[in-house]
Amino acid sequence: MKHATRIADLGCEVVEEILAAAKSWKRQPHRKHLEGKVLGLVFFNPSLRTRASFEAVMARGGGSAIMIEAGSESWKLEHRVGAVMNGECAEHLREAVPVLSRYVDALGVRSFSTDGNDEEDCRDALMRAFRKYATVPTLNLESAREHPCQGLADLMTIEEQFGATRCLPVLLTWAPHIKPLPKAVPNSFLLTAAMRGCEIRIAHPPGFELHREIIGEAHAYAEAAGGSISFFCEQERALQDVCVVYAKAWGPSTSRERVNDADSPHADWMLSARQMAGAAKDAIFLHCLPVRRNVEVADEVLDGEWSRVVDEAENRFHVQRALLHWLLN
Ligand code: CP
């Protein structure tokens, strides 16, 4: 059975296939390729784009979606093996997932990092539990470790702008935030860009390193695809002549204490027109959204000619159509 809980489940060839199908089907918004299919969507965390885009994919494709908001409109779910369930969780995934699997053709799950521990996040226990107990294909809607649908939409947006991505200089730059955020989005951008052979630059202040397992996986993809990965602790140097600037806030590698408020020594990492001036003339700006204006990124960048953030969000719809088609066929 196919799953899409990590980009590794797809591999380079399927990623290429999905991006090609997404670009081609973008011109056929009403293509009915999911006739009669039902997608279960289990959300442990809030969402705007992921929920709306998957519901739209199913509706426009001739299928339908069932939304489960775990812990608010449905039972709070336990995933730990051997847990003594005398707390808030009324149901274990051991029953809930096989039951849902009897109703739907595929099951998507959103579950962010809970405690901000990078080792735990990399293990992705809740997503693994869904995959283990499901009897239908499972799909990652953003987990503690990865957000593969976002990574695919990011690369689709870049390819629409620049065509081939082999050796294209792209920068993933850390951004300030009022709270430490999980690393699923930067992980997925790095992994997917590596699969597509980009010249990847990652810039962050010391102490905000991505997990060594993700970096190791990305290096293997980059090597196979003819790309490269380099690291910077100065944003300005990393921006030089880069074609894509991707800003994203994420938490420190050791603990998720509150680190970035107005007095943060890293507030100058907020991306403004001054920084963007160092990038290539035709550079584009990406962010997965939601974005905190004038904390992570200045208005002038989000509203400027660099910004492709709305196209990027639209492309979630297109890559997810192609991904579901692959997953269910
Ligand atoms: N980028 C993204 O996944 O957006 P949502 O959190 O709104 O779904």
PDB file of C-alpha atoms and ligand atoms in Angstrom, residues 46-50 110 142 147 150 288-290 316, ligand 1:
ATOM      1  CA  PRO A  46      -5.568  24.575  13.173  1.00  0.00           C
ATOM      2  CA  SER A  47      -5.283  25.181   9.434  1.00  0.00           C
ATOM      3  CA  LEU A  48      -6.525  27.482   6.696  1.00  0.00           C
ATOM      4  CA  ARG A  49      -4.791  26.367   3.476  1.00  0.00           C
ATOM      5  CA  THR A  50      -4.413  22.651   4.112  1.00  0.00           C
ATOM      6  CA  ARG A 110      -2.135  17.045  10.715  1.00  0.00           C
ATOM      7  CA  GLU A 142       2.037  18.516   8.348  1.00  0.00           C
ATOM      8  CA  HIS A 147       5.075  18.926   5.478  1.00  0.00           C
ATOM      9  CA  GLN A 150       4.042  22.275   1.213  1.00  0.00           C
ATOM     10  CA  CYS A 288       4.325  28.882   3.371  1.00  0.00           C
ATOM     11  CA  LEU A 289       1.844  31.159   5.233  1.00  0.00           C
ATOM     12  CA  PRO A 290       0.481  32.104   7.679  1.00  0.00           C
ATOM     13  CA  ARG A 316      -1.062  23.432  -2.740  1.00  0.00           C
TER      14      ARG A 316
HETATM   15  N1   CP B   1       0.957  26.390   4.848  1.00  0.00           N
HETATM   16  C1   CP B   1      -0.016  25.732   5.525  1.00  0.00           C
HETATM   17  O1   CP B   1       0.041  24.509   5.728  1.00  0.00           O
HETATM   18  O2   CP B   1      -1.056  26.521   5.902  1.00  0.00           O
HETATM   19  P1   CP B   1      -2.159  26.125   6.984  1.00  0.00           P
HETATM   20  O3   CP B   1      -1.442  25.922   8.298  1.00  0.00           O
HETATM   21  O4   CP B   1      -3.116  27.273   7.008  1.00  0.00           O
HETATM   22  O5   CP B   1      -2.825  24.845   6.544  1.00  0.00           O
END
